[in-house]
Structures are given as structure tokens and as C-alpha cells.
CSV table of C-alpha atoms in Angstrom, one decimal:
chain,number,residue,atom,x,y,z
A,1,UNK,CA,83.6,77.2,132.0
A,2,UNK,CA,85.2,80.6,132.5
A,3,UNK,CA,87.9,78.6,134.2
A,4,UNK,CA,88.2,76.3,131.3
A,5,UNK,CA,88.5,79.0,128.3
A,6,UNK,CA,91.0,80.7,130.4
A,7,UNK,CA,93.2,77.8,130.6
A,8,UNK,CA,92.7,77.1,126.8
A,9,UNK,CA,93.7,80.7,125.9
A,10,UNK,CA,96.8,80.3,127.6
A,11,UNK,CA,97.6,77.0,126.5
A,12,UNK,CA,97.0,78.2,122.8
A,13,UNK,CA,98.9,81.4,123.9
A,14,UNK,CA,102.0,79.1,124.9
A,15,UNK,CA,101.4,77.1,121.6
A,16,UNK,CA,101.2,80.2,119.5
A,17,UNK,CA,104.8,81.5,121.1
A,18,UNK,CA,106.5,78.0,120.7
A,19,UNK,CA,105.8,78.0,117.3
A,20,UNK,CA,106.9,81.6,116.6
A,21,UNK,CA,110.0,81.0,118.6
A,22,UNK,CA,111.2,77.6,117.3
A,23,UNK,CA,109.8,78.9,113.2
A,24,UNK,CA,111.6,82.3,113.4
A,25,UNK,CA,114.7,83.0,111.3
A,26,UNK,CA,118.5,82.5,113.1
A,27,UNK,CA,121.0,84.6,111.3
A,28,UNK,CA,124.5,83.6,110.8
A,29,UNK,CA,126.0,85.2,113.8
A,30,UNK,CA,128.1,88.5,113.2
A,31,UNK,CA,131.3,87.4,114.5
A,32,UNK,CA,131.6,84.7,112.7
A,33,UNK,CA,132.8,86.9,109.5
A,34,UNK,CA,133.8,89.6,111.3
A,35,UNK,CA,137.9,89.0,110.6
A,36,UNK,CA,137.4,88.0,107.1
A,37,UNK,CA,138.3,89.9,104.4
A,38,UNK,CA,137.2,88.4,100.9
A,39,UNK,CA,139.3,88.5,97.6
A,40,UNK,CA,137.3,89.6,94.9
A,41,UNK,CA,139.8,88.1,92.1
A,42,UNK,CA,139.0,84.3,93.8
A,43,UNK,CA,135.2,85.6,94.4
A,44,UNK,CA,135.0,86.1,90.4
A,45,UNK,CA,135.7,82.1,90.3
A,46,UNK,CA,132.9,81.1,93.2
A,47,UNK,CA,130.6,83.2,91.8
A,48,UNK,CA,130.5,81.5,87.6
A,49,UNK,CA,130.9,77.7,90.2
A,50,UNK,CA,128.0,78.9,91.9
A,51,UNK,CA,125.7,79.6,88.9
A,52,UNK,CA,124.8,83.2,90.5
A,53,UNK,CA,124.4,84.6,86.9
A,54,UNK,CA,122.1,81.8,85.5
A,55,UNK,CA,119.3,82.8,88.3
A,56,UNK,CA,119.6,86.9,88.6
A,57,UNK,CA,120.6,88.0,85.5
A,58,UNK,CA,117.8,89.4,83.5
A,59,UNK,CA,115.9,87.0,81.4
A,60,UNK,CA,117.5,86.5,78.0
A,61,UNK,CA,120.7,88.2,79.1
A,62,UNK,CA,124.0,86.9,77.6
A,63,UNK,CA,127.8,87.9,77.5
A,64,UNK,CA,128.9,91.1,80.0
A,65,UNK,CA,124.9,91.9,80.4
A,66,UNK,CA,125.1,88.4,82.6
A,67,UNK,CA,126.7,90.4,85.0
A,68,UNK,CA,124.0,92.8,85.6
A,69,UNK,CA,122.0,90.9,88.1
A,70,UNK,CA,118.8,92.5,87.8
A,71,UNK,CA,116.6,89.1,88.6
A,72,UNK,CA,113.0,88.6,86.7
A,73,UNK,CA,113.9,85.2,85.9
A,74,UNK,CA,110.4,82.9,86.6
A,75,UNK,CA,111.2,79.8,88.1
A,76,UNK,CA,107.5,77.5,88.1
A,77,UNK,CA,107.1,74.3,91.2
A,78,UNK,CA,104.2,72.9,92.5
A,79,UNK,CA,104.5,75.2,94.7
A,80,UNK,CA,104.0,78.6,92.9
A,81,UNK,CA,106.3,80.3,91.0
A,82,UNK,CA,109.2,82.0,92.3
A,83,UNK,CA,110.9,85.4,90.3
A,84,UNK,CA,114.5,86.0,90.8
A,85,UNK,CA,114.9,89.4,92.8
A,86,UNK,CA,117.8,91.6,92.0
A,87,UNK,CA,120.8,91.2,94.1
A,88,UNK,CA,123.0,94.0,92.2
A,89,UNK,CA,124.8,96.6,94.1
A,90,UNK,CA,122.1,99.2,94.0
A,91,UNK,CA,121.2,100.3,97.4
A,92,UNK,CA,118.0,100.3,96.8
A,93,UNK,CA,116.6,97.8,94.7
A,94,UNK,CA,119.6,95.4,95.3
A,95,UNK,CA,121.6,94.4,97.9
A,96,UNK,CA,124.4,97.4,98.1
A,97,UNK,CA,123.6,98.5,101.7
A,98,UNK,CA,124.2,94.8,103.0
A,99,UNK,CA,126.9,94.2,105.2
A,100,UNK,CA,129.0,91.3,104.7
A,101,UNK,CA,127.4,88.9,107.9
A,102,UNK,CA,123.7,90.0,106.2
A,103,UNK,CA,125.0,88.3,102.6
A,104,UNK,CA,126.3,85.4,104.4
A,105,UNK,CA,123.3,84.4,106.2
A,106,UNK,CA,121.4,85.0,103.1
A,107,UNK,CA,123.3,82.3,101.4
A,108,UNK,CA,124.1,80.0,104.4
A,109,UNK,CA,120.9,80.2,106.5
A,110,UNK,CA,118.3,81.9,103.8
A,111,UNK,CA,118.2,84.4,106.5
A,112,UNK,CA,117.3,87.5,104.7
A,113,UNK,CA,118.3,91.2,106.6
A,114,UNK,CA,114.8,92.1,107.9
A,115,UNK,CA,115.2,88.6,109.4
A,116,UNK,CA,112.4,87.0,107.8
A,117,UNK,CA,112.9,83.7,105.6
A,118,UNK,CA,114.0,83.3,102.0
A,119,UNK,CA,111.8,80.7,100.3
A,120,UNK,CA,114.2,77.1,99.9
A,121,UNK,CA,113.8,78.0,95.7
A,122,UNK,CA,117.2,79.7,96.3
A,123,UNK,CA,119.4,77.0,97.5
A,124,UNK,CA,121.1,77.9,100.6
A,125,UNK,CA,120.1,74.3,101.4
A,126,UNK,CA,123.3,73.6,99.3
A,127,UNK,CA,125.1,76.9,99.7
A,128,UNK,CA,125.3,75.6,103.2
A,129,UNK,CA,127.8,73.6,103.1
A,130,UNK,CA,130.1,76.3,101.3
A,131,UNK,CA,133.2,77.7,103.0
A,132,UNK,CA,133.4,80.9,105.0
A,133,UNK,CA,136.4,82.6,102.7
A,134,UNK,CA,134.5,81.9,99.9
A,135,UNK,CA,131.0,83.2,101.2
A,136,UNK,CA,133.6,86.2,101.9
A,137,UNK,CA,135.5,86.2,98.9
A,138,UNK,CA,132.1,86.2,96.4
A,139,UNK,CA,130.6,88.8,98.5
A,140,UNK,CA,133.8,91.3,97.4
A,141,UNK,CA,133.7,90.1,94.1
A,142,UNK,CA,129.8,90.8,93.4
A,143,UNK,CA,130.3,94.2,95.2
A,144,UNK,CA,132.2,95.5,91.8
A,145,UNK,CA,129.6,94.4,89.6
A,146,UNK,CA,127.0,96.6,88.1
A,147,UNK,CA,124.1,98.4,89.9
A,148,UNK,CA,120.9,98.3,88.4
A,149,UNK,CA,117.5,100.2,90.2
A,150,UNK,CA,115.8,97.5,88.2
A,151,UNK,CA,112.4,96.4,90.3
A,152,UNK,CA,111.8,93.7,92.0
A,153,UNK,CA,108.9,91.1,91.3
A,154,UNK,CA,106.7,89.1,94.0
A,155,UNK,CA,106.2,85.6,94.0
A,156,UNK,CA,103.5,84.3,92.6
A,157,UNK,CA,102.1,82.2,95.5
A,158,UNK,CA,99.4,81.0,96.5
A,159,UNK,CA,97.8,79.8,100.6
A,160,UNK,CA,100.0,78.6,102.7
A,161,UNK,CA,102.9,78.7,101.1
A,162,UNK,CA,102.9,82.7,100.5
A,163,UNK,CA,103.3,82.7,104.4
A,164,UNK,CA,107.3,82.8,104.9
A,165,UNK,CA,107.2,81.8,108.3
A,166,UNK,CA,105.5,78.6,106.7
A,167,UNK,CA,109.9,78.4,105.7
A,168,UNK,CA,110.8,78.3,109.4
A,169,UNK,CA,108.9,75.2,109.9
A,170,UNK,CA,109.8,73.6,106.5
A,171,UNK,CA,113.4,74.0,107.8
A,172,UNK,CA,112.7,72.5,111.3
A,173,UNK,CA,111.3,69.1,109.4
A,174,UNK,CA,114.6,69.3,106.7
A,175,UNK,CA,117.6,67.9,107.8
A,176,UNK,CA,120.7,69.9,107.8
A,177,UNK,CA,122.6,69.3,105.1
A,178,UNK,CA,125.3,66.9,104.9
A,179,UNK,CA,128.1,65.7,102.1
A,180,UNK,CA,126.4,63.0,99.8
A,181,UNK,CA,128.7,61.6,97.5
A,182,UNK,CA,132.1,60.5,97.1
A,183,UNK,CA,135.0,62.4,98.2
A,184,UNK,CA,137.3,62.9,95.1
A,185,UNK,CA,140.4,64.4,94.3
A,186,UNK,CA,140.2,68.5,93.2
A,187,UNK,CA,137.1,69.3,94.9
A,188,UNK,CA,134.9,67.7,93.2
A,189,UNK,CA,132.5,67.0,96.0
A,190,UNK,CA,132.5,70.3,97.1
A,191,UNK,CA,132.0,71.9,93.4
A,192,UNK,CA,129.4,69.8,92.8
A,193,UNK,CA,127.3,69.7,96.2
A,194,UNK,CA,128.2,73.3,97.8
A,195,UNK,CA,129.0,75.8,94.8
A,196,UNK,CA,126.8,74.1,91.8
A,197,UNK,CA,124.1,72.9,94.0
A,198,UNK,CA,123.4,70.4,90.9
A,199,UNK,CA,121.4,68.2,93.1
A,200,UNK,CA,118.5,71.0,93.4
A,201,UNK,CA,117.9,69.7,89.4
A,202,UNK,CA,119.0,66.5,89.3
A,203,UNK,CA,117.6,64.8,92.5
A,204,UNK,CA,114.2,64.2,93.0
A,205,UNK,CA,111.9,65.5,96.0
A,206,UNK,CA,109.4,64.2,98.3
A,207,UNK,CA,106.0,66.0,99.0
A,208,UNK,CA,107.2,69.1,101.5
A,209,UNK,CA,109.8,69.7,98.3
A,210,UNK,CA,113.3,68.3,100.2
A,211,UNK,CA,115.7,66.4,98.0
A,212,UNK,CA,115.6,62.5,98.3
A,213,UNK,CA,119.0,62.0,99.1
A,214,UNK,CA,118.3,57.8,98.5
A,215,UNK,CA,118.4,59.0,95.2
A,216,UNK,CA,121.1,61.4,94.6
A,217,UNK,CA,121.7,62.4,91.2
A,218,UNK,CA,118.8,59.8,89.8
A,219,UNK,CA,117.0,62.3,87.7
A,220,UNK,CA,113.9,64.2,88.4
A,221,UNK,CA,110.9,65.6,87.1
A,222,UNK,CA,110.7,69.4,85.8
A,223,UNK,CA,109.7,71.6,88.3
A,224,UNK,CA,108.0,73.2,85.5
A,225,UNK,CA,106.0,69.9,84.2
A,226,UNK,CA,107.5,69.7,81.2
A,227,UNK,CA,109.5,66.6,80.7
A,228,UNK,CA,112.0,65.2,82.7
A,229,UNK,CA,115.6,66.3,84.2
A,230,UNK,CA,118.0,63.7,83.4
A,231,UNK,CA,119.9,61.4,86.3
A,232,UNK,CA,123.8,61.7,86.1
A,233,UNK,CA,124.6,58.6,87.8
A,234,UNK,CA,126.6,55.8,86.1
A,235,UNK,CA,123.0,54.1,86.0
A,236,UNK,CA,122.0,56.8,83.2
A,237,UNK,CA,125.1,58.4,82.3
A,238,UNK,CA,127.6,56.1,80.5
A,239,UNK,CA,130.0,59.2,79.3
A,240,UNK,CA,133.6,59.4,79.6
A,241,UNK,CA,135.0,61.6,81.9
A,242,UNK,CA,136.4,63.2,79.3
A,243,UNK,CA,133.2,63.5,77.7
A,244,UNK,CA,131.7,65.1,80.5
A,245,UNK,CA,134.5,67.6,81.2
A,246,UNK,CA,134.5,68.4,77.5
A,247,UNK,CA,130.4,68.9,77.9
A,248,UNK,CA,130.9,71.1,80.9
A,249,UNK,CA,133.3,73.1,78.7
A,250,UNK,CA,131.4,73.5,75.0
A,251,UNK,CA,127.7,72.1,75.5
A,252,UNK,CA,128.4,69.4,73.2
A,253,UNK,CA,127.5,65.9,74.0
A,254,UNK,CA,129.2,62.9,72.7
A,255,UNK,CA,127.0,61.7,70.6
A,256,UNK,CA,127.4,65.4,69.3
A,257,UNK,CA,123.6,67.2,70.2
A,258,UNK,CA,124.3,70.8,72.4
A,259,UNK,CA,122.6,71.9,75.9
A,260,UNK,CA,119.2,73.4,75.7
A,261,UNK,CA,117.0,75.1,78.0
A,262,UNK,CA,118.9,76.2,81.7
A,263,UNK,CA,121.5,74.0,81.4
A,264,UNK,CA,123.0,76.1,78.7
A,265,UNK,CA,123.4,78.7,81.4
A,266,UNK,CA,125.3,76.2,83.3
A,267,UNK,CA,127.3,75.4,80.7
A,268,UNK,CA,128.0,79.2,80.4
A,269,UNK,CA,129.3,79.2,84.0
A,270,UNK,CA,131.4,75.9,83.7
A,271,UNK,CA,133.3,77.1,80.9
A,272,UNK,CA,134.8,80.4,82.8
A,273,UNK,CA,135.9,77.7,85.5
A,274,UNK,CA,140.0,75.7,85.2
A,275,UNK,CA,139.8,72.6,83.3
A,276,UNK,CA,141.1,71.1,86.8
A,277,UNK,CA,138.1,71.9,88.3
A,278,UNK,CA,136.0,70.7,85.2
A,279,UNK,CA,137.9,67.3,85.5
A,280,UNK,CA,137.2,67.3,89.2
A,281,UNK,CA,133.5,67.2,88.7
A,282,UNK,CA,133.6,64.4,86.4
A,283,UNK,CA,135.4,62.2,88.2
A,284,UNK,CA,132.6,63.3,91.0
A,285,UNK,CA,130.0,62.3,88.3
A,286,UNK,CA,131.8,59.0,87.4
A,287,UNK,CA,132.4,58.1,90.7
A,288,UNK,CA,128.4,58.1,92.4
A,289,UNK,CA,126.6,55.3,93.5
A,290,UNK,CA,124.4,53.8,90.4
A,291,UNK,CA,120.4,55.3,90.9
A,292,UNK,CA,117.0,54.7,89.1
């Protein structure tokens, strides 16, 4: 018997360190960034494509107080609800003292500095797929913004998903992301996939909370539970791609109602991008595969 525990405690040992070894967080590595120097002036542009803003500034905020990205924002899933954290330039309560390879394995890997896991409600899932200059070139731009020592809120979790090593295994089981829809002139693909990370709204999710990818862009329930986020493909969406350039510009729709709720935040960011790139998403838009 004594023989038999013994080999049980080691083979529960050996299970115990596989598991913490193949769950543990892998940073993006350091030399990876280390001869890139980002351009603050093009980081400006990532970061309104990127929606920063519409998650981490304060709640309510609008105009130059956007900027100020103090977090609080309360973001509900069947999951628990997750609060925005401040990702200002304070050195403290922010992210000032981050170096450059720390930010980008934050939004590439969700590889936070203390090398734990950030929870999959911030979508480095999508972020992924972003180029290096820009990860470089966004992290000198958000460096100039302002600080504020403005607190930051825990999640509001409950068992097992307030365990963030639960992450590492939720990313062993989730494919790495991949492009999805068409290639089209101007970027389109990559504004809409990397930078906008619209799918994280607009596509619906199985059970462990990944994106169905068999149904890009098809529409998807609230993470909140109330209503319903509307599909984008040609199956729901019969607008113009004028209209929806014009939409990603103003708010209005064509049938002349406005964006409500987040989307008028995203509306907010499209409207500081070119019209180019505005027109590139909508031929993005008008050019996926038909979904129910």
C-alpha cells in the first residue's frame, strides 16, 4: 500500500508540473522589439483603429477626457464581469514603468509583466494578429497621454474562472488566431480583424467563450443579456458601402436612426480614422461570406 500511494503522489506530482508548465504564461520574447523604435504620430492613428479609448477611458468620458485612460468601465459575460484597469502613464496605478517588450506581450500574448495571464475579455486574441511597428508605434503614442493615479478595480468573478491560470489552459484549447475574411484592397482585413477586433461583438461564441469563426460576423447575443448584437454580413446588412463608410463616420444609419449604446464609442474612434481607411472596411464588410 505504502508502495502504491507513493507512486500515486508522484504521478499526481508529475501531473501537477505538466499542467503548470504547459498553463503558464509565455511572454513575447525581448528581442523581438528590441530594434524598434515606434512613431508616436502613426501610433495616434492605431490607437482611435484599435478602440483603446472606448474600453479604458473612464465611464461617461467624452472629447480630450477620452484620452485619460483611467479604466472602470464594467464589462458583464457569463462569465463575471470584467472592469477596465487603467493603462495611463502613471507609474503606479498605470502602466508608465512598462518597457516596450512588457506592452507588447500584453497586447499580443495577454501576457501581463508579473507574468501571469490577462483574462481573454481584453482581446489580444485579435490584437494578435497586429503588426510589430504598430504594437511599437502605439506604445510611443500612448506614452504622451495623460497620467492618472486613478485606482484600479477587481473583477468581479466568481469559482473557477477567478483562477487566471484557468487562462493558460483556455488558450491551450483556442486556436491561434488566423485571418477570416476576405483580403481587400486598403487594409481592410487587417483594420477590421487585428486593430478593431469587431469580431469580439459581432461573432458569436461557443461554451469555453471562443469566437465561432463558422459564423463570422453573423451577429451575436449581448454579453450583457440584453438583446442582441447585430450580424454585419451581406445576410443581415444590405447597406451600401457608402452607407457604411458614411455610418462609420457620423453614426447615422441610412434609414436615418444614430448609434446607441458602445457602438457610439466606436463610432467616435472611426471618425478620427482617413476616409480611405473607412472605405476599406466597407468593402471588408461588403465583401464577407453571407451568415445566419
Amino acid at each position: 500500500m505504502k508502495r502504491f500511494l507513493a507512486f500515486a503522489g508522484l504521478l499526481l506530482a508529475a501531473g501537477v508540473s505538466l499542467g503548470l508548465f504547459f498553463t503558464r504564461a509565455v511572454p513575447v520574447p525581448e528581442e523581438r522589439f528590441a530594434a524598434l523604435t515606434g512613431d508616436a504620430e502613426a501610433g495616434e492613428a492605431v490607437f482611435h483603429a484599435a478602440g483603446c479609448a472606448s474600453c479604458h477611458a473612464a465611464p461617461g468620458a467624452s472629447g480630450e477626457a477620452r484620452l485619460v485612460l483611467a479604466g472602470g468601465q464594467r464589462f458583464a459575460s457569463p462569465f463575471g464581469t470584467f472592469v477596465a484597469p487603467n493603462i495611463s502613464p502613471h507609474p503606479e496605478a498605470g502602466i508608465g514603468d512598462w518597457s516596450q517588450a512588457d506592452f507588447a506581450s500584453a497586447v499580443l500574448a495577454g501576457v501581463a509583466p508579473d507574468g501571469s495571464h490577462y483574462y481573454p475579455a481584453f482581446p489580444y486574441t485579435a490584437y494578435a494578429l497586429m503588426e510589430d511597428q504598430d504594437v511599437a508605434d502605439l506604445w510611443a503614442y500612448m506614452q504622451g497621454l495623460p497620467e492618472t493615479d486613478t485606482p484600479n478595480a477587481p473583477h468581479e468573478l466568481g469559482f473557477p474562472f477567478n483562477i487566471r491560470r484557468s487562462v493558460g489552459a483556455w488558450k491551450l484549447l483556442s486556436p491561434m488566431p488566423d485571418w477570416v475574411g476576405p483580403e481587400v484592397p486598403g487594409d481592410g482585413r487587417y483594420l477590421v480583424e487585428a486593430l478593431a477586433h469587431c469580431a469580439e461583438c459581432h461573432t458569436p461564441r461557443d461554451g469555453l467563450g471562443r469566437l465561432d469563426r463558422a459564423r463570422w460576423m453573423a451577429g451575436a447575443p449581448n454579453p450583457s443579456g440584453k438583446g442582441r448584437i447585430p450580424g454585419i454580413t451581406p445576410a443581415q446588412l444590405d447597406w451600401s458601402a457608402g452607407d457604411i463608410a458614411y455610418y462609420l463616420e457620423t453614426g447615422f444609419t441610412p434609414d436615418f436612426d444614430s448609434a446607441g449604446g458602445h457602438m457610439a464609442s466606436v463610432i467616435t474612434n472611426m471618425a478620427q480614422l482617413t476616409a480611405a481607411d473607412r472605405e476599406a472596411i466597407a468593402a471588408y464588410v461588403k465583401a464577407l461570406q453571407p451568415a445566419e
